[in-house]
Amino acid sequence: MSNAVADSVYQHLLDVRQERGAAFIVLIDPDKCAVEMLPAFTACCHEAGIDAFFVGGSLLHATAFDDYLRHLRALTHLPLIGFPGSLGQVSAELDALLFLSVISGRNAEYLFGQHVHAAPIIRSLGLEPISTGYMLIESGRATTAQYMSHTMPLPRHKPDVAAATALAAEMVGMRLLYADGGSGADQTVPEEMIAAITEVCTVPLIVGGGLRTPDEVARKVRAGAGLIVIGTAIEQRPDIAYMADLAAAAHSAVTRSV
Ligand code: 1GP
């Protein structure tokens, strides 16, 4: 971990948010970034000043997930945080794991089903679970996450419903919230919705899905996002200047105080 003072990945994320405005996180989907591409890709991420990696995907074809993570670990000092689409993505090679509940949906399996299977494994591996209320937000076309989780996304023009959902998650004790348009989303999470959520919630909000420009990133942070996640746009354009501009937008925009 980059911050020697933080005694957990969660604390590290809080510290980054406090110190830099918002954390900038790159999502690596092992199906889309082959092991051979990792040295150049991670070097680019370091140079650009990113804060952590999420690793995972809704539909992971890659075998040998542990091996993949070992390669990645050898290349970076940054936290590797699991963003699991399934039980097969729980690995001892991670530093922490988003313990996701799909709170925008009513599929019990993704609200509290897979969790029962995962919990003893997470404990025995000594992994840090970070409970996360995950909200899929309507973003144009149906996304893989929506299809795979058998859930309907939250309507994008209903910020009040999103805020109430997020508040319930905070009251239950979840430590992060995640508003996600889904990978490669046509439309990003609306600023009005981000503002409505952060108006009533105090736990940090992650925003991702379809983000492509520094201006979009800055607008999400100004609306209240505490952590920004980008995968697809960086996979498609892995150059240092572009990544650095995205990271700078997350770090320099002033988070709306709640
Ligand atoms: C997807 O929020 C992440 O779950 C990142 O989305 O791949 O569109 O950047 P993108």
Coordinates of C-alpha atoms and ligand atoms in Angstrom, one line a residue:
M1 CA 0.0 0.0 0.0
S2 CA 1.2 3.5 -0.8
N3 CA 0.3 4.9 2.6
A4 CA 2.3 3.3 5.3
V5 CA 0.1 4.9 8.0
A6 CA -3.1 3.3 6.9
D7 CA -3.7 0.0 8.7
S8 CA -6.4 -1.2 6.3
V9 CA -7.2 -0.7 2.6
Y10 CA -10.5 0.9 3.6
Q11 CA -8.6 3.5 5.7
H12 CA -6.2 4.0 2.8
L13 CA -9.1 4.9 0.6
L14 CA -10.5 7.3 3.2
D15 CA -7.1 8.9 3.6
V16 CA -6.7 9.3 -0.2
R17 CA -10.2 10.9 -0.4
Q18 CA -9.3 13.2 2.4
E19 CA -5.9 14.2 1.0
R20 CA -6.6 14.3 -2.7
G21 CA -10.2 15.2 -3.2
A22 CA -11.3 11.9 -4.6
A23 CA -9.5 8.6 -5.1
F24 CA -8.9 7.5 -8.7
I25 CA -9.1 3.8 -9.2
V26 CA -8.4 1.8 -12.4
L27 CA -10.5 -1.4 -12.9
I28 CA -8.6 -4.3 -14.5
D29 CA -10.7 -7.0 -16.1
P30 CA -8.3 -10.0 -16.5
D31 CA -10.3 -11.0 -19.6
K32 CA -9.4 -7.8 -21.3
C33 CA -5.9 -7.1 -20.1
A34 CA -3.7 -10.1 -20.7
V35 CA -0.8 -10.9 -18.3
E36 CA 1.7 -9.9 -21.1
M37 CA 0.2 -6.4 -21.1
L38 CA 0.4 -5.8 -17.4
P39 CA 4.0 -4.5 -17.1
A40 CA 3.4 -1.6 -19.5
F41 CA -0.1 -1.0 -18.2
T42 CA 0.9 -0.8 -14.5
A43 CA 3.8 1.4 -15.4
C44 CA 1.4 3.8 -17.1
C45 CA -0.9 3.7 -14.1
H46 CA 1.9 4.5 -11.7
E47 CA 3.2 7.4 -13.8
A48 CA -0.4 8.8 -14.0
G49 CA -0.7 8.8 -10.2
I50 CA -3.7 6.4 -9.7
D51 CA -4.5 5.4 -6.1
A52 CA -5.6 1.7 -6.3
F53 CA -6.7 -1.1 -8.6
F54 CA -10.0 -2.9 -8.7
V55 CA -9.7 -6.3 -10.2
G56 CA -12.6 -8.4 -11.5
G57 CA -15.5 -8.5 -13.8
S58 CA -19.2 -9.7 -14.2
L59 CA -18.2 -12.4 -16.6
L60 CA -14.7 -13.6 -16.1
H61 CA -13.3 -16.1 -18.5
A62 CA -9.8 -15.9 -17.3
T63 CA -8.6 -19.1 -15.6
A64 CA -5.8 -19.0 -13.0
F65 CA -7.1 -15.8 -11.3
D66 CA -4.5 -16.3 -8.5
D67 CA -1.6 -16.5 -11.0
Y68 CA -2.9 -13.4 -12.7
L69 CA -3.0 -11.5 -9.4
R70 CA 0.5 -12.7 -8.4
H71 CA 1.8 -11.2 -11.7
L72 CA 0.0 -8.0 -10.9
R73 CA 1.3 -7.9 -7.3
A74 CA 4.9 -8.2 -8.5
L75 CA 4.4 -5.1 -10.6
T76 CA 2.7 -2.7 -8.2
H77 CA 2.8 -1.4 -4.7
L78 CA -0.8 -0.1 -5.0
P79 CA -3.7 -1.9 -3.2
L80 CA -5.4 -4.7 -5.2
I81 CA -9.0 -4.6 -4.4
G82 CA -11.3 -7.4 -5.6
F83 CA -14.5 -6.3 -7.4
P84 CA -16.0 -9.8 -7.7
G85 CA -18.6 -10.8 -10.1
S86 CA -18.7 -14.3 -8.6
L87 CA -17.4 -16.5 -5.9
G88 CA -14.5 -17.6 -8.1
Q89 CA -13.0 -14.2 -7.7
V90 CA -12.2 -14.4 -4.0
S91 CA -8.4 -14.8 -3.8
A92 CA -5.8 -14.6 -1.1
E93 CA -3.7 -12.6 -3.5
L94 CA -5.9 -9.5 -3.1
D95 CA -5.4 -6.9 -0.4
A96 CA -9.1 -6.4 0.2
L97 CA -12.4 -7.3 -1.4
L98 CA -15.6 -5.3 -2.0
F99 CA -18.2 -7.4 -0.2
L100 CA -20.9 -6.3 -2.6
S101 CA -24.7 -6.4 -2.1
V102 CA -26.7 -5.4 -5.2
I103 CA -29.1 -3.2 -3.3
S104 CA -30.7 -1.7 -6.4
G105 CA -32.1 -5.2 -7.1
R106 CA -34.2 -7.7 -5.3
N107 CA -32.3 -10.9 -6.3
A108 CA -31.7 -12.5 -2.9
E109 CA -28.7 -14.4 -4.2
Y110 CA -26.8 -11.1 -4.8
L111 CA -28.3 -9.3 -1.8
F112 CA -27.2 -11.9 0.8
G113 CA -26.8 -15.3 -0.9
Q114 CA -23.4 -15.5 -2.4
H115 CA -22.2 -13.7 0.8
V116 CA -22.9 -16.7 2.9
H117 CA -20.8 -18.9 0.7
A118 CA -18.0 -16.3 0.5
A119 CA -17.8 -15.3 4.2
P120 CA -16.0 -18.4 5.5
I121 CA -13.6 -18.3 2.6
I122 CA -12.8 -14.7 3.1
R123 CA -12.2 -15.3 6.8
S124 CA -9.9 -18.3 6.2
L125 CA -7.9 -16.4 3.6
G126 CA -7.5 -13.4 6.0
L127 CA -8.9 -11.0 3.4
E128 CA -10.2 -7.6 4.3
P129 CA -13.9 -7.4 3.3
I130 CA -15.3 -3.9 2.6
S131 CA -19.1 -4.0 2.8
T132 CA -20.4 -2.1 -0.2
G133 CA -24.0 -1.2 -1.2
Y134 CA -23.9 -1.6 -5.0
M135 CA -26.4 0.2 -7.1
L136 CA -26.8 -0.4 -10.8
I137 CA -28.1 2.7 -12.4
E138 CA -30.0 2.7 -15.7
S139 CA -27.5 3.8 -18.4
G140 CA -29.0 3.3 -21.8
R141 CA -28.6 -0.3 -23.1
A142 CA -28.7 -3.3 -20.8
T143 CA -25.3 -4.0 -19.2
T144 CA -23.5 -7.3 -18.5
A145 CA -23.8 -6.6 -14.7
Q146 CA -27.6 -6.1 -15.0
Y147 CA -28.0 -9.3 -17.1
M148 CA -25.8 -11.4 -15.0
S149 CA -27.3 -10.3 -11.7
H150 CA -30.9 -10.7 -12.9
T151 CA -31.8 -7.4 -11.5
M152 CA -33.4 -4.2 -12.8
P153 CA -31.3 -1.0 -12.5
L154 CA -32.4 2.0 -10.6
P155 CA -34.2 4.5 -12.9
R156 CA -31.7 7.3 -13.8
H157 CA -34.4 10.0 -13.3
K158 CA -35.2 8.9 -9.7
P159 CA -32.5 10.5 -7.5
D160 CA -34.8 10.3 -4.5
V161 CA -35.1 6.5 -4.8
A162 CA -31.3 6.2 -5.2
A163 CA -30.8 8.4 -2.1
A164 CA -33.3 6.3 0.0
T165 CA -31.7 3.1 -1.2
A166 CA -28.2 4.4 -0.3
L167 CA -29.3 5.7 3.1
A168 CA -30.8 2.3 4.0
A169 CA -27.5 0.7 3.1
E170 CA -25.7 3.2 5.3
M171 CA -28.1 2.5 8.2
V172 CA -27.5 -1.3 7.8
G173 CA -23.8 -0.5 8.3
M174 CA -22.3 -0.7 4.8
R175 CA -19.0 1.1 4.6
L176 CA -19.0 2.1 0.9
L177 CA -21.7 2.9 -1.6
Y178 CA -21.2 2.3 -5.4
A179 CA -23.3 3.9 -8.1
D180 CA -22.5 2.1 -11.3
G181 CA -23.8 2.6 -14.8
G182 CA -22.1 -0.7 -15.6
S183 CA -19.0 -1.4 -17.7
G184 CA -18.9 0.6 -20.9
A185 CA -22.2 2.3 -20.1
D186 CA -23.6 4.7 -22.7
Q187 CA -24.7 7.2 -20.1
T188 CA -22.9 8.0 -16.9
V189 CA -24.5 8.3 -13.4
P190 CA -26.3 11.6 -13.3
E191 CA -24.8 14.3 -11.1
E192 CA -28.3 15.0 -9.6
M193 CA -28.3 11.4 -8.4
I194 CA -24.8 11.6 -7.0
A195 CA -25.7 14.9 -5.2
A196 CA -29.0 13.4 -3.8
I197 CA -27.1 10.4 -2.4
T198 CA -24.2 12.4 -0.8
E199 CA -26.7 14.9 0.6
V200 CA -28.1 12.2 3.0
C201 CA -25.2 9.7 3.3
T202 CA -21.8 10.1 5.0
V203 CA -20.1 7.0 3.8
P204 CA -18.0 7.5 0.6
L205 CA -19.6 7.0 -2.7
I206 CA -17.9 5.3 -5.6
V207 CA -19.0 6.3 -9.1
G208 CA -18.2 4.4 -12.2
G209 CA -19.5 3.2 -15.6
G210 CA -18.9 4.9 -18.9
L211 CA -16.7 7.7 -17.7
R212 CA -14.4 8.8 -20.5
T213 CA -13.3 12.4 -20.1
P214 CA -11.6 14.5 -17.4
D215 CA -14.5 16.9 -17.5
E216 CA -17.0 14.1 -16.7
V217 CA -14.8 13.0 -13.8
A218 CA -14.5 16.5 -12.4
R219 CA -18.3 16.9 -12.6
K220 CA -18.9 13.6 -10.7
V221 CA -16.5 14.6 -8.0
R222 CA -18.0 18.1 -7.7
A223 CA -21.4 16.5 -7.3
G224 CA -20.1 14.4 -4.4
A225 CA -18.3 11.3 -5.7
G226 CA -15.5 10.3 -3.3
L227 CA -14.0 7.5 -5.5
I228 CA -13.9 7.4 -9.3
V229 CA -13.5 4.1 -11.2
I230 CA -12.6 3.8 -14.8
G231 CA -12.0 0.6 -16.8
T232 CA -13.2 0.5 -20.4
A233 CA -11.9 4.0 -21.5
I234 CA -8.5 3.2 -20.2
E235 CA -8.4 -0.3 -21.7
Q236 CA -9.2 1.4 -25.1
R237 CA -6.6 4.2 -24.6
P238 CA -3.9 3.2 -22.2
D239 CA -1.6 6.2 -22.6
I240 CA 0.0 8.1 -19.7
A241 CA -1.2 11.6 -20.6
Y242 CA -4.8 10.6 -20.9
M243 CA -4.7 8.6 -17.6
A244 CA -2.9 11.5 -15.8
D245 CA -5.5 14.0 -17.0
L246 CA -8.3 11.7 -15.6
A247 CA -6.5 11.2 -12.3
A248 CA -5.8 14.9 -12.0
A249 CA -9.5 15.6 -12.6
A250 CA -10.4 13.3 -9.7
H251 CA -7.7 14.8 -7.5
S252 CA -8.1 18.4 -8.2
A253 CA -11.9 18.8 -8.3
V254 CA -13.3 19.9 -5.0
T255 CA -15.8 17.4 -3.5
R256 CA -19.1 19.0 -2.6
S257 CA -19.2 19.2 1.2
V258 CA -22.2 17.4 2.7
Ligands
1GP1 C1 -17.8 -1.0 -14.2 O1 -17.7 1.0 -12.8 C2 -17.0 0.1 -13.6 O2 -18.4 -1.8 -13.2 C3 -16.1 0.8 -14.6 O3 -16.9 1.1 -15.8 O4 -15.6 0.1 -17.6 O5 -17.3 1.8 -18.1 O6 -15.2 2.4 -16.9 P1 -16.2 1.4 -17.2

